[in-house]
XYZ file of C-alpha atoms in Angstrom:
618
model
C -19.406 5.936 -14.343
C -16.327 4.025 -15.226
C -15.255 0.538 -14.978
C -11.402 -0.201 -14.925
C -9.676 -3.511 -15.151
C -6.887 -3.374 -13.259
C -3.622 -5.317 -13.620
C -4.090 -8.121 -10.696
C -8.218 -8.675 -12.372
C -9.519 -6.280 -10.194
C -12.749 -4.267 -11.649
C -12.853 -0.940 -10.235
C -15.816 0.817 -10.934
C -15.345 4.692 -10.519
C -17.848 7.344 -10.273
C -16.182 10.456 -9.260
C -14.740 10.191 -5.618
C -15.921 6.603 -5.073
C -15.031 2.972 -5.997
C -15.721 -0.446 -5.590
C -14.233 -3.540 -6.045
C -14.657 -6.908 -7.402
C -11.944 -9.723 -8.693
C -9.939 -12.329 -6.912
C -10.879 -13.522 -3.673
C -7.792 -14.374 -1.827
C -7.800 -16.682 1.499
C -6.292 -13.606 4.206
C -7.006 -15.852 7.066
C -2.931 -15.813 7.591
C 0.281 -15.299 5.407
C 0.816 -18.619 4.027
C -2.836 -19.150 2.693
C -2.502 -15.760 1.391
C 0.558 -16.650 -0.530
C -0.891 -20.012 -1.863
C -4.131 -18.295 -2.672
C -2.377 -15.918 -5.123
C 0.159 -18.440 -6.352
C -2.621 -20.930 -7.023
C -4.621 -18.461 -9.421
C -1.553 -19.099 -12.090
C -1.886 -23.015 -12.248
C -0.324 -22.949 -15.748
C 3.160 -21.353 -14.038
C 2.991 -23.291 -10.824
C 2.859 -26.797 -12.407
C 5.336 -25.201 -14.926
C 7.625 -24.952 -12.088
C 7.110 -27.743 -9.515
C 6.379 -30.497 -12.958
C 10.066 -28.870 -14.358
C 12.045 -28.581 -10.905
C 10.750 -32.427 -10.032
C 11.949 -34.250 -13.269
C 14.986 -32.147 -13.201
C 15.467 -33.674 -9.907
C 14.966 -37.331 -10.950
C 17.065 -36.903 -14.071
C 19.818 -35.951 -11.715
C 19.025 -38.994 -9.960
C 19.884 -41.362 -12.181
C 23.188 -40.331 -12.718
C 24.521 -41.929 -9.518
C 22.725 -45.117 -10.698
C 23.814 -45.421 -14.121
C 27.447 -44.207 -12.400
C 26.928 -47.425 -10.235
C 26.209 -49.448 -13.273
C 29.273 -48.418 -15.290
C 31.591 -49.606 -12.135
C 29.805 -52.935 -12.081
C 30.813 -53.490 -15.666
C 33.917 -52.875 -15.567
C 34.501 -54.551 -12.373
C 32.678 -57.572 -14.016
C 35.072 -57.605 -16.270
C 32.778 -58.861 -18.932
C 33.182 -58.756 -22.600
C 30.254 -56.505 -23.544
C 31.474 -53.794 -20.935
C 32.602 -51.537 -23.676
C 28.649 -51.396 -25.283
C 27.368 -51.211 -21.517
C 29.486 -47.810 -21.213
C 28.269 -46.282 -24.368
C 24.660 -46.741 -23.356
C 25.414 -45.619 -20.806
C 27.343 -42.755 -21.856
C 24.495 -42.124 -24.485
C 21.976 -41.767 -21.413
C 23.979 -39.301 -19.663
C 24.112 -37.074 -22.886
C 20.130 -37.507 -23.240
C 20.243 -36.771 -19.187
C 22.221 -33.550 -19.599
C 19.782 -31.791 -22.295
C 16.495 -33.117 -20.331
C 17.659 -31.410 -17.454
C 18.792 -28.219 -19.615
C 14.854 -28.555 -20.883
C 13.389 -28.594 -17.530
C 15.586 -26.598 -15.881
C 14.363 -23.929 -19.046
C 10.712 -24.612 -18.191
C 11.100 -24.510 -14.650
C 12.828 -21.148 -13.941
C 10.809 -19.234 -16.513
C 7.642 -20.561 -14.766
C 9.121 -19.637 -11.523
C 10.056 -15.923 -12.807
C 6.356 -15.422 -14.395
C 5.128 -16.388 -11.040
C 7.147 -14.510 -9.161
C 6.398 -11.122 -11.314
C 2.357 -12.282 -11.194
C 2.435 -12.161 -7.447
C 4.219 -9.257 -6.738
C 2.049 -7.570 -9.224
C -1.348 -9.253 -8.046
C 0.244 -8.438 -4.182
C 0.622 -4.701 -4.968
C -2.605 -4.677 -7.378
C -4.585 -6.044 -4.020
C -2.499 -3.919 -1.732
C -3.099 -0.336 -3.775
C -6.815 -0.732 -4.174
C -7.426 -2.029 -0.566
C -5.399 1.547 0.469
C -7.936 3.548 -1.634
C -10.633 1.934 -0.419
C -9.690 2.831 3.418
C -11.491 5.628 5.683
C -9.471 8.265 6.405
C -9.366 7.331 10.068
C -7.291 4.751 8.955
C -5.153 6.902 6.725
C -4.625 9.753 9.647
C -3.181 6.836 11.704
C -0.288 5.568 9.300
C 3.029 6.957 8.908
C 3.792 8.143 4.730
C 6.983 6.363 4.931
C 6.134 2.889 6.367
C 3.464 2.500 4.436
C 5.559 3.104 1.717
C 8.167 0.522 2.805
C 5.434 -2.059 2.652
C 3.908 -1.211 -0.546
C 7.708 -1.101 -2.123
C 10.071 -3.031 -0.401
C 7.951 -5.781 1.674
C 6.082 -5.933 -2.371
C 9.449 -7.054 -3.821
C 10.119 -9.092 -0.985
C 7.806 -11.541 -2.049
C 9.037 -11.786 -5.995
C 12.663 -12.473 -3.855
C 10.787 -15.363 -2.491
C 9.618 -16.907 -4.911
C 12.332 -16.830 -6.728
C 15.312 -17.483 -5.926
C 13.794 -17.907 -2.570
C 11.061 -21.037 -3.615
C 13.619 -21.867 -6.576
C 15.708 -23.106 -3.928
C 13.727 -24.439 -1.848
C 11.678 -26.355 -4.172
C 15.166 -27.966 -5.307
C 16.380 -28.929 -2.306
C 13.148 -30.458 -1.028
C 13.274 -32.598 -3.922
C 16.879 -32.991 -3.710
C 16.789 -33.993 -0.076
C 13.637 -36.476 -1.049
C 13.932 -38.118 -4.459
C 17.186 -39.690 -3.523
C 15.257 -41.547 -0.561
C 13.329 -43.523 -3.103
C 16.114 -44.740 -5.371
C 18.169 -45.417 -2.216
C 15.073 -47.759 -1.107
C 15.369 -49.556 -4.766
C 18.969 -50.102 -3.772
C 18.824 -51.607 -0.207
C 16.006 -50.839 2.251
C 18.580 -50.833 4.998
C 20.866 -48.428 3.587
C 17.967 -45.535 4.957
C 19.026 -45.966 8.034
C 21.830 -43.301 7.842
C 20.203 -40.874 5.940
C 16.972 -41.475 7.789
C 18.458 -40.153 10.753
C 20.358 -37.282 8.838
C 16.557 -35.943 7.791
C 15.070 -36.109 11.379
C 18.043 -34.422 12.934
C 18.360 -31.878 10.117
C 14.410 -30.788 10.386
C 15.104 -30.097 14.419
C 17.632 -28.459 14.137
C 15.821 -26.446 10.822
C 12.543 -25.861 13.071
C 14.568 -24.584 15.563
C 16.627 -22.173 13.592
C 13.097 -20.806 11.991
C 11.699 -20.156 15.185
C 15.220 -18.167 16.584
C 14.932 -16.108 12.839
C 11.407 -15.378 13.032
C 11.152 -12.685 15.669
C 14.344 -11.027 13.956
C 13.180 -11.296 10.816
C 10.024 -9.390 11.730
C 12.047 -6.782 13.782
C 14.409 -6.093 10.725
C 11.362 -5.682 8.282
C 9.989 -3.102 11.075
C 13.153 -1.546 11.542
C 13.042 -0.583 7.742
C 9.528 0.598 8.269
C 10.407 2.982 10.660
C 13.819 4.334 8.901
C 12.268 4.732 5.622
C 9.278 6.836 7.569
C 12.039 8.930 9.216
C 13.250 9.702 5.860
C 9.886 10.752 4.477
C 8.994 13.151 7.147
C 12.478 14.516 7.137
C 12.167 15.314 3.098
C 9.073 16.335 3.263
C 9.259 18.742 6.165
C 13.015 19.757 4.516
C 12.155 23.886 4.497
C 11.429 23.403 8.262
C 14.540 21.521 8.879
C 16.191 24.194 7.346
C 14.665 27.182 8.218
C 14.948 26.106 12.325
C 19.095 24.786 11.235
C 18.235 21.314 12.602
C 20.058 19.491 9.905
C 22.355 18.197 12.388
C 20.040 16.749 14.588
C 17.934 15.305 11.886
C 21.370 13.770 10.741
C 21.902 12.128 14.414
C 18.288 10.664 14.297
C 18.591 9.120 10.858
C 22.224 7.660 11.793
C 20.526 6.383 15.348
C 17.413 4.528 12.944
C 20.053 3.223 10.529
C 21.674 1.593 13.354
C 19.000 -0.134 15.004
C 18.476 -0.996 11.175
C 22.312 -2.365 10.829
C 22.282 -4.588 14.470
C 19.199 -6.077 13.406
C 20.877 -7.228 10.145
C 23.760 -8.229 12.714
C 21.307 -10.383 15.030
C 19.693 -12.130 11.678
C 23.666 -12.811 10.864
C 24.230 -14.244 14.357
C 21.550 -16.975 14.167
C 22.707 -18.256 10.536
C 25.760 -18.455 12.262
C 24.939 -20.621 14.879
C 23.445 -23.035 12.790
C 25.878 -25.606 11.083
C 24.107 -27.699 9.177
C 27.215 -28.696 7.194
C 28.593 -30.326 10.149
C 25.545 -32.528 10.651
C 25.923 -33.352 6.608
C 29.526 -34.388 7.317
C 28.841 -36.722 10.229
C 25.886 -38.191 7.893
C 28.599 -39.153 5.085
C 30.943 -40.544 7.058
C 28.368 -42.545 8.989
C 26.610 -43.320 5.609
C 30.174 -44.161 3.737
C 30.876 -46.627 7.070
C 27.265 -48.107 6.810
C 27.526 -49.251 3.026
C 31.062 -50.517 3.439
C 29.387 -53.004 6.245
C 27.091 -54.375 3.859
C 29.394 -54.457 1.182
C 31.980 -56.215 3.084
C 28.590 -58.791 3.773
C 27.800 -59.382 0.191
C 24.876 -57.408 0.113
C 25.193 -54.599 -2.040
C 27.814 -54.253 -4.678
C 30.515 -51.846 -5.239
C 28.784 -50.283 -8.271
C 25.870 -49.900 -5.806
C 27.969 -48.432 -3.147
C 29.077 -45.899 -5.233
C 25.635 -45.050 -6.546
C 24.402 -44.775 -2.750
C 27.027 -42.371 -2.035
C 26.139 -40.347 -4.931
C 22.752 -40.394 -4.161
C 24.174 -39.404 -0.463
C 25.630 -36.346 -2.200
C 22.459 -34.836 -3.625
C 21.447 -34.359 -0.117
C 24.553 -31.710 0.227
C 22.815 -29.216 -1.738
C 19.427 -28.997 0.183
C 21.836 -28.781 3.624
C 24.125 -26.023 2.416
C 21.850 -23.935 0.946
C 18.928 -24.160 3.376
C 20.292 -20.952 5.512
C 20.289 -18.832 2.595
C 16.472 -20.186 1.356
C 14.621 -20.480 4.686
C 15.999 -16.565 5.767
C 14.428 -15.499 1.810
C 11.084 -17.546 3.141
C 11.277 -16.817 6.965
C 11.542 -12.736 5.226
C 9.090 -13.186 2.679
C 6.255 -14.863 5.084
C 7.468 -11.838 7.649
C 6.794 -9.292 4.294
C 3.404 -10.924 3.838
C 2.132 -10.467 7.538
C 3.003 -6.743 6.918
C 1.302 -6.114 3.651
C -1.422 -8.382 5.018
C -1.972 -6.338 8.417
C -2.977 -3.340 6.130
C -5.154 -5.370 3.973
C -7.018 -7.178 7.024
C -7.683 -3.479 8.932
C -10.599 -1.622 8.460
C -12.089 -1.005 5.459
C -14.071 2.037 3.737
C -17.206 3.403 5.363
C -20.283 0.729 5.562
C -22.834 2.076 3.362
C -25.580 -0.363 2.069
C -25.649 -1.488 -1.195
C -29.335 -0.394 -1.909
C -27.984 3.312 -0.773
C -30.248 6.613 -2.082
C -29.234 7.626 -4.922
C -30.597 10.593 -6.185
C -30.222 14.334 -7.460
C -29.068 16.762 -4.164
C -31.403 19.372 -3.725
C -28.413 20.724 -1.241
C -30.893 20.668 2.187
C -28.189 19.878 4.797
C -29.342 19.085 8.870
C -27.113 18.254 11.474
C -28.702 16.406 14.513
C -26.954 17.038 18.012
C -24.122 15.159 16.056
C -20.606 14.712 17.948
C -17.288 13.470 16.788
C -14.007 12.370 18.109
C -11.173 10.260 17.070
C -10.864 7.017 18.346
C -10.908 7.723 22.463
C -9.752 10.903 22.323
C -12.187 14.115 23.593
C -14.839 14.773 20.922
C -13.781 17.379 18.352
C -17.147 18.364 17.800
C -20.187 18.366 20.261
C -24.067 18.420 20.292
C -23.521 20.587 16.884
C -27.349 21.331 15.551
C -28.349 23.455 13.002
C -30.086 23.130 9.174
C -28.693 24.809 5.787
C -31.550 25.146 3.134
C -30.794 24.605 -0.558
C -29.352 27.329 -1.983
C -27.543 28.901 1.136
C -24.250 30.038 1.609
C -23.389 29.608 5.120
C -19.854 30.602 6.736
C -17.650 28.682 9.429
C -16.193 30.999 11.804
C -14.154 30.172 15.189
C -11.007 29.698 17.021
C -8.360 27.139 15.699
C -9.227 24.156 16.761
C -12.930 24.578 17.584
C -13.761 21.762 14.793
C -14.397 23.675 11.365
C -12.441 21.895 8.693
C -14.079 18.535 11.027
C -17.261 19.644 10.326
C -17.120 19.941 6.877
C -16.042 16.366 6.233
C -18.534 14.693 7.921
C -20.882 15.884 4.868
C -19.436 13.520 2.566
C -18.844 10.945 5.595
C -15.048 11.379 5.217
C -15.262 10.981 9.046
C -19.164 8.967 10.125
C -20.731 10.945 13.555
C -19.809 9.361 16.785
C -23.264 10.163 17.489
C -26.157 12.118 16.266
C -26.763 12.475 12.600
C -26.364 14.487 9.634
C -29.165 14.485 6.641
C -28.843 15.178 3.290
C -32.251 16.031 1.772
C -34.026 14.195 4.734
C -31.479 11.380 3.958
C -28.834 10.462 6.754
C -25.572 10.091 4.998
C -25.312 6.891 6.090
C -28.128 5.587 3.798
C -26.824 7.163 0.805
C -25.031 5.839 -1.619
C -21.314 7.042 -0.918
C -20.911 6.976 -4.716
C -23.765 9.378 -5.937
C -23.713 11.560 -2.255
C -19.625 12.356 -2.962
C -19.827 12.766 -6.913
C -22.185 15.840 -6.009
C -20.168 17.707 -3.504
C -16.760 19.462 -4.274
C -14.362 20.304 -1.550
C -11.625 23.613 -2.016
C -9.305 23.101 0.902
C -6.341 25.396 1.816
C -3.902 22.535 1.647
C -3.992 22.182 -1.936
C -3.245 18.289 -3.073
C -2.165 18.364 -6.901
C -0.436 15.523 -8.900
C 2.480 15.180 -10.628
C 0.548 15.215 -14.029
C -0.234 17.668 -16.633
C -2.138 21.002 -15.749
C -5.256 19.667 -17.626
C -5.478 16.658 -15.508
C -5.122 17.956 -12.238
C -7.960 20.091 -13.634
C -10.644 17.144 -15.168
C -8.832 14.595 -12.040
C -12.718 14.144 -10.543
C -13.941 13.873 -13.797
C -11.091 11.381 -15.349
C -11.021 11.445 -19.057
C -14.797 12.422 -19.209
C -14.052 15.517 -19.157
C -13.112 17.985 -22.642
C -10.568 20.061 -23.097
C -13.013 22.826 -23.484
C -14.333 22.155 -20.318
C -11.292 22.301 -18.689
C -10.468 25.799 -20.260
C -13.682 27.166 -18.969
C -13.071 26.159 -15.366
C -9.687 27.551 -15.382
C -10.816 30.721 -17.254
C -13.704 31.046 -14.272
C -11.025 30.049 -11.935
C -9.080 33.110 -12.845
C -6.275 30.382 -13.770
C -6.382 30.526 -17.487
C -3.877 33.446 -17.660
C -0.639 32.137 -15.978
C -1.634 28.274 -17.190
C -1.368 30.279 -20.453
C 2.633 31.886 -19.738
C 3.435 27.929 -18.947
C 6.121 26.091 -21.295
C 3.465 23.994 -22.538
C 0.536 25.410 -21.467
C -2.355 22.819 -20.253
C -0.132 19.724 -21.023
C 2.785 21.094 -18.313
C 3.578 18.593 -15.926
C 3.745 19.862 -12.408
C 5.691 18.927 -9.885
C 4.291 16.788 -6.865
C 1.807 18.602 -4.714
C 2.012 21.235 -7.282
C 5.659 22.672 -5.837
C 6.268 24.440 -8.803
C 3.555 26.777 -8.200
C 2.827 29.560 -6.740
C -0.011 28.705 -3.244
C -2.106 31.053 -5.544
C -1.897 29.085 -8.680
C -2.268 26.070 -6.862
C -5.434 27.691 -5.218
C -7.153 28.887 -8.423
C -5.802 25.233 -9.978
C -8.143 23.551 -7.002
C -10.909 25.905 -7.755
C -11.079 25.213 -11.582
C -11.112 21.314 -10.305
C -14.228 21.650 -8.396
C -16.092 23.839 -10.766
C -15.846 21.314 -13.154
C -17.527 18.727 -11.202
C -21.139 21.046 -10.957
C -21.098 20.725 -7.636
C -24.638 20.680 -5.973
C -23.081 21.331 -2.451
C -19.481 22.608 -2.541
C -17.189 23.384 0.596
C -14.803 26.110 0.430
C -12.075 25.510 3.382
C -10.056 28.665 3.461
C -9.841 28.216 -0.280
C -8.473 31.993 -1.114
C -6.138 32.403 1.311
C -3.140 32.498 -0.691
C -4.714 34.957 -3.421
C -4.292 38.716 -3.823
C -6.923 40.591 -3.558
C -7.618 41.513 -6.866
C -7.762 37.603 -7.901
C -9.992 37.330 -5.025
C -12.578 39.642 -6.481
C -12.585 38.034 -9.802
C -12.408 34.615 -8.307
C -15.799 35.933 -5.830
C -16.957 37.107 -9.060
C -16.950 33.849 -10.614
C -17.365 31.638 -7.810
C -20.743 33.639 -7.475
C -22.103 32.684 -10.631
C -21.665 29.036 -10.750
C -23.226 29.041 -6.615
C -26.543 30.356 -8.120
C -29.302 26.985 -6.450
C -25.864 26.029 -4.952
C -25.044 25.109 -1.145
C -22.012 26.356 0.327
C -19.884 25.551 3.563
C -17.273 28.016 4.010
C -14.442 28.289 6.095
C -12.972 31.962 5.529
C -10.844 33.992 8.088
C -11.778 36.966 5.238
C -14.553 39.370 6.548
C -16.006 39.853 2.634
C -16.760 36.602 2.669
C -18.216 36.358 5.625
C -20.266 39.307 5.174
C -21.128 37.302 1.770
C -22.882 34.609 3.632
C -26.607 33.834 3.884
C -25.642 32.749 7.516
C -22.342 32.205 9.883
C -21.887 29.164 12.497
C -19.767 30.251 15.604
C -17.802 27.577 16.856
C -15.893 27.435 19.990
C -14.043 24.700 21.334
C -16.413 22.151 19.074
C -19.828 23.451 20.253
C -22.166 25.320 18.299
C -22.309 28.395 20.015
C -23.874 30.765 17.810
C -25.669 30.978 14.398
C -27.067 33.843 12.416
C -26.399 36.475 9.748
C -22.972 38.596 10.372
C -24.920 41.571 12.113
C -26.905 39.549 14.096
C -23.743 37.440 15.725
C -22.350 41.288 15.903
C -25.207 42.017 17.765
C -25.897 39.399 20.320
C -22.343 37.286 20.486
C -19.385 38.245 22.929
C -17.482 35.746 21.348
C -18.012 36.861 17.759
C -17.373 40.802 18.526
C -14.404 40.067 20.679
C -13.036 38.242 17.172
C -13.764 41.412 15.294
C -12.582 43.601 17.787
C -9.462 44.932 16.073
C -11.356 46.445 13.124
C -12.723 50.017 14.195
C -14.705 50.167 11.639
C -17.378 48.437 13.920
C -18.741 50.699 16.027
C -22.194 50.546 15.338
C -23.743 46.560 14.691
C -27.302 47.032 13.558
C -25.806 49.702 10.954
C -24.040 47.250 8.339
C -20.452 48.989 8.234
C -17.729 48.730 5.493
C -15.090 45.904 6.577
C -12.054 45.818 4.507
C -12.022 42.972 1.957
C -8.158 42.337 2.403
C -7.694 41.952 5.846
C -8.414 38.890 7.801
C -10.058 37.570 11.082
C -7.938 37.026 13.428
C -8.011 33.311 15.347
């Protein structure tokens, strides 16, 4: 067992196939507590920021007011005006480094935070996608997944910063001023009191018009970006069936609904003119202190300080289109990443789960299985495997074998019924201990973009020796051609193993589960892609290590059907039939009619010679 700190403070602790989690506990009741939950977990950074932004603010402040003061003096005409200026000139110096200081502390806090929660958001986001059934997994397209993971990840780092740079700045432009306009004259509020209530309608209005495009442009992206995975990834098909061009008009068609969404999120910045609203505030505001100057009640060094302080509130205006579409986004980004987070998690399996050696007894109980609504896959399926036996999965495509096989190590739980593992239903088993003991060969072969050796020792991480890893290749028939590679067991493949051969990758899959010391192990269709002659050696050495072993194998290869203790007829996801080879031969329609282009079987009860190499036919 292994326990791994991950980057966001997330212990994972690994035993084979399984994990668990513990670490931050983040409020996912919604997007915004989400966010704050995350940001809050960096206090150091966030008071950083908001303690750095809000004396920057109130250093800018006081320029207006010490600007007010200079006019005063020399307006006043008094003989100590020329000392009052350098004060004051000394004060603006001291004013212009403070807010250089702050201005330091306050974006580097706002870029740690910033990198912190996208890497605590796609720390959280990662291991919650490991830790999903794969029910869930089946359901989600590569590509938008990968869109939210990627691009709707980043999103939030935009932000925070510049987005919450911004926005932090002009909230505090747009507020501080309020208070030194108070210490001024009381009644000068009234102008930019009214500027504020007018400018937060018309700002609540113009989030609500850019929310629902927003959300329709980060879903747009989704959905091009998963075009553009299935397209590379089924390229040889494109190719092969010269649908290039029509995979060219699709991606052009998704790009566009991609580009007018853009274009709708550009029409409702454009219908808001919150510059206009700022203009018709400074002219009422300039009119308004004129009044009470002309009364006696402010003075013109005040006047001008109110107008400065009228300024600051420019910034906050113009640049609130810009900010609230980076927060309107990044809130739309976290409902996204959030959705995945919030849906279901792994299998429920107790936490006192059996835990114990598998003896490799296997029942399934009338169990039945269907996705979601759908018609069950399988149905009523009973039968038991003793320790030991090697039992073969024969029927149609589509009659539920490869199904069947993952229910074992509850990749899929029953719909109804249930399966037992040693008298234990899975279901009471700990997931940890029940997977770490079963190895699954299937024909699609899933191999990393790592070196040779790993994809090798990858269910035993770096427990496992590089002697061990040579043995399971050499009984894997692998160790020969891993031996003609550049760099022999340190040669990075390519993803999903493309720069092999389906039979290296094959023998590759088989040294993986050997290693493990299976006590049940599944073969689906797991030689398919190997000559015959590998096949025999492969037999050869798969036979030795399933000695006290269980086996579940799918096969569409008669010598290893004939090599089974038993063979389960399925048809249509019902149990139809189960026996040795001769007896199915013997009693089943279904199972001779399957058979029936070998001639070699004339006579049932008298055992004949199949050929190894050929293959049943489905």
């Amino acid at each position: 067992m292994q326990a791994l700190t991950s980057a966001g403070g997330h212990v994972v602790t690994m035993n084979n196939s399984e994990f668990h989690v513990s670490g931050p506990r983040y409020d996912r009741r919604g997007p915004v507590r989400w966010l704050w939950s995350h940001l809050r977990r960096h206090p150091t950074q966030l008071a950083g920021f908001l303690g750095g932004s809000l004396v920057m603010v109130v250093l800018n402040a006081v320029v207006p007011q010490l600007t007010g003061v200079a006019f005063d003096a020399v307006l006043d005409g008094r003989g100590d005006s020329s000392s009052v200026l350098g004060v004051i000139a000394l004060a603006l110096l001291a004013i212009v480094l403070g807010r250089g200081l702050f201005d330091l502390v306050a974006r580097l806090s706002s870029e740690v935070l910033a990198k912190r929660l996208e890497r605590d958001a796609r720390d959280e986001l990662y291991v919650s996608l490991l830790g999903k059934s794969q029910t869930f997994h089946n359901r989600q397209r590569i590509g938008d997944l990968m869109a939210r993971a990627a691009n709707d990840i980043r999103q939030l780092s935009i932000m925070v910063t510049p987005g919450a740079d911004l926005i932090v700045d002009s909230s505090l432009n747009g507020l501080v001023p309020f208070f030194f306009i108070a210490a001024i004259d009381p009644r000068l509020l009234l102008v930019p009191g009214i500027f504020a209530i007018t400018f937060a309608v018309a700002l609540r209005h113009y989030m609500r018009q850019l929310n629902p495009v927003a959300t329709r442009m980060r879903e747009q992206f989704g959905d091009l970006n998963a075009g553009l995975s299935q397209a590379v990834r089924g390229i040889e098909v494109i190719k092969v069936t010269a649908q290039e061009g029509q995979e060219r008009r699709r991606f052009r068609a998704q790009a566009r609904l991609y580009r007018d969404s853009f274009v709708r999120n550009g029409l409702v910045q454009a219908r808001y003119l919150p510059t206009l609203l700022f203009a018709l505030a400074m002219a009422g505001a300039l009119w308004h202190a004129l009044h009470l100057h002309g009364t006696g009640a402010i003075t013109i060094g005040e006047l001008v300080a109110f107008m400065g302080l009228m300024g600051m509130l420019a910034f906050p205006t113009q640049i609130s289109i810009f900010t609230f579409s980076l927060l309107q986004i990044g809130i739309v980004s976290s409902r996204r990443i959030l959705s995945i987070i919030n849906s279901e998690m792994e299998l429920e399996q107790r936490a006192d789960g059996h835990a114990a050696p598998i003896r490799g007894e296997i029942v399934f109980d009338d169990v039945t299985f269907g996705h979601d609504e759908g018609e069950p896959v399988l149905r009523g399926v009973t039968f038991t495997v003793r320790p030991g036996e090697t039992v073969a999965i024969v029927g149609e495509t589509g009659s539920g074998k490869s199904t069947l096989t993952k229910l074992v190590p509850r990749i899929y739980d029953v719909t109804s019924g249930r399966i037992l593992v040693d008298g234990v239903d899975v279901r009471d088993w700990d997931l940890d201990s029940l997977r770490s003991q079963l190895s699954t060969i299937e024909q699609d072969i899933m191999l990393f973009s790592r070196t040779v050796a790993e994809n090798i020792a990858f269910s035993q991480g770096q427990r496992a020796d590089r002697e061990s890893v040579v043995r399971a290749a050499e009984d894997a028939q692998a160790a020969e051609f891993v031996a003609e590679l550049d760099d022999g067991y340190d040669t990075v493949i390519g993803e999903r193993g493309v720069t092999l051969s389906g039979g290296q990758r094959q023998r590759l899959a088989i040294a993986r589960a050997l290693l493990t010391d299976p006590a049940i192990l599944v073969l689906d269709d797991s030689t398919s892609a190997i000559d015959s002659a590998t096949e025999d050696k492969i037999q050869q050495a798969i036979g030795r290590v399933l000695d006290g072993r269980t086996t579940l194998m799918i096969t569409h290869r008669l010598s290893q059907i004939r090599w089974a203790d038993k063979v389960l007829l399925l048809r249509r996801g019902e149990l139809v039939d189960y026996g040795t080879h001769d007896e199915l031969l013997s009693r089943s329609r279904l199972y001779r009619r399957i058979f029936a282009h070998y001639d070699e079987i004339t006579d049932p009860a008298g055992a004949p010679v199949l050929a190894s190499e050929q293959e049943v036919a489905f």
